[in-house]
PDB file of C-alpha atoms in Angstrom:
ATOM      1  CA  UNK A  12      10.565  31.170  22.869  1.00 56.00           C
ATOM      2  CA  UNK A  13      10.434  28.107  20.684  1.00 64.00           C
ATOM      3  CA  UNK A  14       7.312  26.113  19.955  1.00 72.00           C
ATOM      4  CA  UNK A  15       7.639  22.515  18.907  1.00 66.00           C
ATOM      5  CA  UNK A  16       4.644  20.800  17.439  1.00 62.00           C
ATOM      6  CA  UNK A  17       4.214  17.048  17.432  1.00 59.00           C
ATOM      7  CA  UNK A  18       2.300  15.848  14.432  1.00 55.00           C
ATOM      8  CA  UNK A  19       0.244  12.741  14.901  1.00 61.00           C
ATOM      9  CA  UNK A  20       0.608  10.549  11.834  1.00 64.00           C
ATOM     10  CA  UNK A  21      -2.746   8.849  11.903  1.00 65.00           C
ATOM     11  CA  UNK A  22      -5.007   8.768   8.898  1.00 69.00           C
ATOM     12  CA  UNK A  23      -7.841   6.399   8.146  1.00 69.00           C
ATOM     13  CA  UNK A  24      -7.279   3.538   5.748  1.00 68.00           C
ATOM     14  CA  UNK A  25      -9.511   3.661   2.695  1.00 72.00           C
ATOM     15  CA  UNK A  26     -10.656   0.336   1.338  1.00 76.00           C
ATOM     16  CA  UNK A  27     -13.038  -0.299  -1.505  1.00 85.00           C
ATOM     17  CA  UNK A  28     -15.147  -3.114  -0.048  1.00 84.00           C
ATOM     18  CA  UNK A  29     -16.966  -3.404  -3.376  1.00 91.00           C
ATOM     19  CA  UNK A  30     -13.702  -4.554  -4.966  1.00 90.00           C
ATOM     20  CA  UNK A  31     -13.419  -7.377  -2.439  1.00 86.00           C
ATOM     21  CA  UNK A  32     -17.063  -8.325  -2.986  1.00 90.00           C
ATOM     22  CA  UNK A  33     -16.430  -8.506  -6.728  1.00 93.00           C
ATOM     23  CA  UNK A  34     -13.378 -10.716  -6.180  1.00 92.00           C
ATOM     24  CA  UNK A  35     -15.383 -13.115  -4.050  1.00 92.00           C
ATOM     25  CA  UNK A  36     -18.299 -13.115  -6.509  1.00 95.00           C
ATOM     26  CA  UNK A  37     -16.110 -13.696  -9.562  1.00 95.00           C
ATOM     27  CA  UNK A  38     -13.621 -16.158  -8.088  1.00 94.00           C
ATOM     28  CA  UNK A  39     -15.453 -17.831  -5.240  1.00 94.00           C
ATOM     29  CA  UNK A  40     -14.341 -17.817  -1.631  1.00 91.00           C
ATOM     30  CA  UNK A  41     -11.352 -20.144  -1.898  1.00 93.00           C
ATOM     31  CA  UNK A  42      -9.807 -18.551  -5.003  1.00 95.00           C
ATOM     32  CA  UNK A  43     -10.480 -15.009  -3.767  1.00 92.00           C
ATOM     33  CA  UNK A  44      -8.799 -15.759  -0.450  1.00 89.00           C
ATOM     34  CA  UNK A  45      -5.800 -17.250  -2.262  1.00 92.00           C
ATOM     35  CA  UNK A  46      -5.547 -14.205  -4.530  1.00 92.00           C
ATOM     36  CA  UNK A  47      -5.795 -11.785  -1.601  1.00 89.00           C
ATOM     37  CA  UNK A  48      -3.225 -13.744   0.423  1.00 88.00           C
ATOM     38  CA  UNK A  49      -0.828 -13.758  -2.535  1.00 93.00           C
ATOM     39  CA  UNK A  50      -1.354 -10.024  -3.055  1.00 92.00           C
ATOM     40  CA  UNK A  51      -0.659  -9.369   0.639  1.00 89.00           C
ATOM     41  CA  UNK A  52       2.579 -11.341   0.466  1.00 90.00           C
ATOM     42  CA  UNK A  53       3.642  -9.567  -2.712  1.00 95.00           C
ATOM     43  CA  UNK A  54       2.808  -6.181  -1.180  1.00 94.00           C
ATOM     44  CA  UNK A  55       4.990  -6.950   1.821  1.00 91.00           C
ATOM     45  CA  UNK A  56       7.877  -8.061  -0.404  1.00 94.00           C
ATOM     46  CA  UNK A  57       7.627  -4.962  -2.612  1.00 96.00           C
ATOM     47  CA  UNK A  58       7.373  -2.712   0.431  1.00 95.00           C
ATOM     48  CA  UNK A  59      10.686  -4.043   1.762  1.00 95.00           C
ATOM     49  CA  UNK A  60      12.253  -3.756  -1.707  1.00 97.00           C
ATOM     50  CA  UNK A  61      11.091  -0.143  -2.030  1.00 97.00           C
ATOM     51  CA  UNK A  62      12.548   0.783   1.356  1.00 97.00           C
ATOM     52  CA  UNK A  63      15.864  -0.855   0.469  1.00 98.00           C
ATOM     53  CA  UNK A  64      15.926   0.804  -2.963  1.00 97.00           C
ATOM     54  CA  UNK A  65      15.349   4.194  -1.322  1.00 97.00           C
ATOM     55  CA  UNK A  66      18.212   3.617   1.111  1.00 96.00           C
ATOM     56  CA  UNK A  67      20.490   2.577  -1.761  1.00 97.00           C
ATOM     57  CA  UNK A  68      19.249   5.443  -3.976  1.00 95.00           C
ATOM     58  CA  UNK A  69      18.225   3.069  -6.754  1.00 97.00           C
ATOM     59  CA  UNK A  70      15.530   5.136  -8.446  1.00 96.00           C
ATOM     60  CA  UNK A  71      14.528   2.617 -11.105  1.00 97.00           C
ATOM     61  CA  UNK A  72      14.031  -0.153  -8.551  1.00 97.00           C
ATOM     62  CA  UNK A  73      12.132   2.241  -6.301  1.00 97.00           C
ATOM     63  CA  UNK A  74       9.859   3.324  -9.173  1.00 98.00           C
ATOM     64  CA  UNK A  75       9.209  -0.267 -10.240  1.00 97.00           C
ATOM     65  CA  UNK A  76       8.430  -1.345  -6.674  1.00 97.00           C
ATOM     66  CA  UNK A  77       6.042   1.573  -6.168  1.00 98.00           C
ATOM     67  CA  UNK A  78       4.296   0.681  -9.446  1.00 98.00           C
ATOM     68  CA  UNK A  79       3.846  -2.903  -8.266  1.00 98.00           C
ATOM     69  CA  UNK A  80       2.512  -1.745  -4.901  1.00 97.00           C
ATOM     70  CA  UNK A  81      -0.009   0.501  -6.670  1.00 97.00           C
ATOM     71  CA  UNK A  82      -1.114  -2.337  -8.964  1.00 97.00           C
ATOM     72  CA  UNK A  83      -1.503  -4.846  -6.148  1.00 95.00           C
ATOM     73  CA  UNK A  84      -3.258  -2.341  -3.904  1.00 94.00           C
ATOM     74  CA  UNK A  85      -5.818  -1.563  -6.610  1.00 94.00           C
ATOM     75  CA  UNK A  86      -6.338  -5.272  -7.194  1.00 92.00           C
ATOM     76  CA  UNK A  87      -7.560  -5.789  -3.621  1.00 89.00           C
ATOM     77  CA  UNK A  88      -9.311  -2.469  -3.060  1.00 89.00           C
ATOM     78  CA  UNK A  89      -6.657  -0.535  -1.125  1.00 90.00           C
ATOM     79  CA  UNK A  90      -7.437   2.746  -2.860  1.00 91.00           C
ATOM     80  CA  UNK A  91      -5.473   5.103  -0.608  1.00 91.00           C
ATOM     81  CA  UNK A  92      -2.396   2.878  -0.629  1.00 94.00           C
ATOM     82  CA  UNK A  93      -2.518   2.750  -4.429  1.00 95.00           C
ATOM     83  CA  UNK A  94      -2.729   6.545  -4.592  1.00 95.00           C
ATOM     84  CA  UNK A  95       0.199   7.051  -2.209  1.00 96.00           C
ATOM     85  CA  UNK A  96       2.303   4.538  -4.161  1.00 97.00           C
ATOM     86  CA  UNK A  97       1.595   6.594  -7.289  1.00 98.00           C
ATOM     87  CA  UNK A  98       2.569   9.742  -5.368  1.00 98.00           C
ATOM     88  CA  UNK A  99       5.890   8.060  -4.572  1.00 98.00           C
ATOM     89  CA  UNK A 100       6.426   7.338  -8.260  1.00 98.00           C
ATOM     90  CA  UNK A 101       5.769  11.004  -9.009  1.00 98.00           C
ATOM     91  CA  UNK A 102       8.409  12.038  -6.449  1.00 97.00           C
ATOM     92  CA  UNK A 103      10.925   9.648  -7.993  1.00 97.00           C
ATOM     93  CA  UNK A 104      10.191  11.004 -11.471  1.00 97.00           C
ATOM     94  CA  UNK A 105      10.695  14.589 -10.276  1.00 97.00           C
ATOM     95  CA  UNK A 106      13.858  13.657  -8.392  1.00 96.00           C
ATOM     96  CA  UNK A 107      12.492  15.272  -5.221  1.00 96.00           C
ATOM     97  CA  UNK A 108      14.388  13.434  -2.482  1.00 95.00           C
ATOM     98  CA  UNK A 109      12.740  15.273   0.408  1.00 96.00           C
ATOM     99  CA  UNK A 110       9.200  14.602  -0.814  1.00 96.00           C
ATOM    100  CA  UNK A 111      10.200  11.044  -1.685  1.00 97.00           C
ATOM    101  CA  UNK A 112      11.343  10.339   1.876  1.00 96.00           C
ATOM    102  CA  UNK A 113       8.139  11.807   3.283  1.00 95.00           C
ATOM    103  CA  UNK A 114       5.852   9.930   0.900  1.00 97.00           C
ATOM    104  CA  UNK A 115       7.765   6.691   1.461  1.00 97.00           C
ATOM    105  CA  UNK A 116       7.268   7.025   5.228  1.00 95.00           C
ATOM    106  CA  UNK A 117       3.550   7.592   4.619  1.00 94.00           C
ATOM    107  CA  UNK A 118       3.422   4.584   2.281  1.00 95.00           C
ATOM    108  CA  UNK A 119       4.968   2.321   4.922  1.00 93.00           C
ATOM    109  CA  UNK A 120       2.513   3.495   7.601  1.00 91.00           C
ATOM    110  CA  UNK A 121      -0.471   3.049   5.304  1.00 91.00           C
ATOM    111  CA  UNK A 122       0.701  -0.326   4.020  1.00 90.00           C
ATOM    112  CA  UNK A 123       0.902  -1.745   7.520  1.00 83.00           C
ATOM    113  CA  UNK A 124      -2.559  -0.453   8.400  1.00 82.00           C
ATOM    114  CA  UNK A 125      -4.074  -1.389   5.025  1.00 75.00           C
ATOM    115  CA  UNK A 126      -2.854  -4.970   5.214  1.00 74.00           C
ATOM    116  CA  UNK A 127      -4.469  -5.310   8.633  1.00 74.00           C
ATOM    117  CA  UNK A 128      -7.694  -3.698   7.405  1.00 65.00           C
ATOM    118  CA  UNK A 129      -8.050  -6.114   4.496  1.00 64.00           C
ATOM    119  CA  UNK A 130      -7.540  -9.129   6.752  1.00 63.00           C
ATOM    120  CA  UNK A 131     -10.051  -7.695   9.252  1.00 63.00           C
ATOM    121  CA  UNK A 132     -12.558  -7.114   6.448  1.00 58.00           C
ATOM    122  CA  UNK A 133     -12.102 -10.667   5.220  1.00 56.00           C
ATOM    123  CA  UNK A 134     -12.697 -12.011   8.728  1.00 58.00           C
ATOM    124  CA  UNK A 135     -15.947 -10.054   8.957  1.00 56.00           C
ATOM    125  CA  UNK A 136     -17.162 -11.570   5.691  1.00 54.00           C
ATOM    126  CA  UNK A 137     -16.767 -15.194   6.805  1.00 47.00           C
TER     127      UNK A 137
END
């Protein structure tokens, strides 16, 4: 008898709303919204670049892209996304291809949900 388990890949997004509040307080609404929009665009671009680098087995590009994702995520309060991007960098450094593929899949799932969460949070603030 064989048992197959389906794992549900659903984890909550962790945002630091205080980071967004600080951005708005320091920059004002217009500048904060521009900064967040630019960060979201850059995150999306780096996410695609990281996926492509992984497919092409370009470790340096993958590491650089993950570093940029972590930096941008911290900038706008996406604490879990930043942590997972750092986990991806650790996998690249160790040369652990299996863990790298798993962490990259998690990063993509979280990035999609985190981007939506930040936009939803912004909408609530207006």
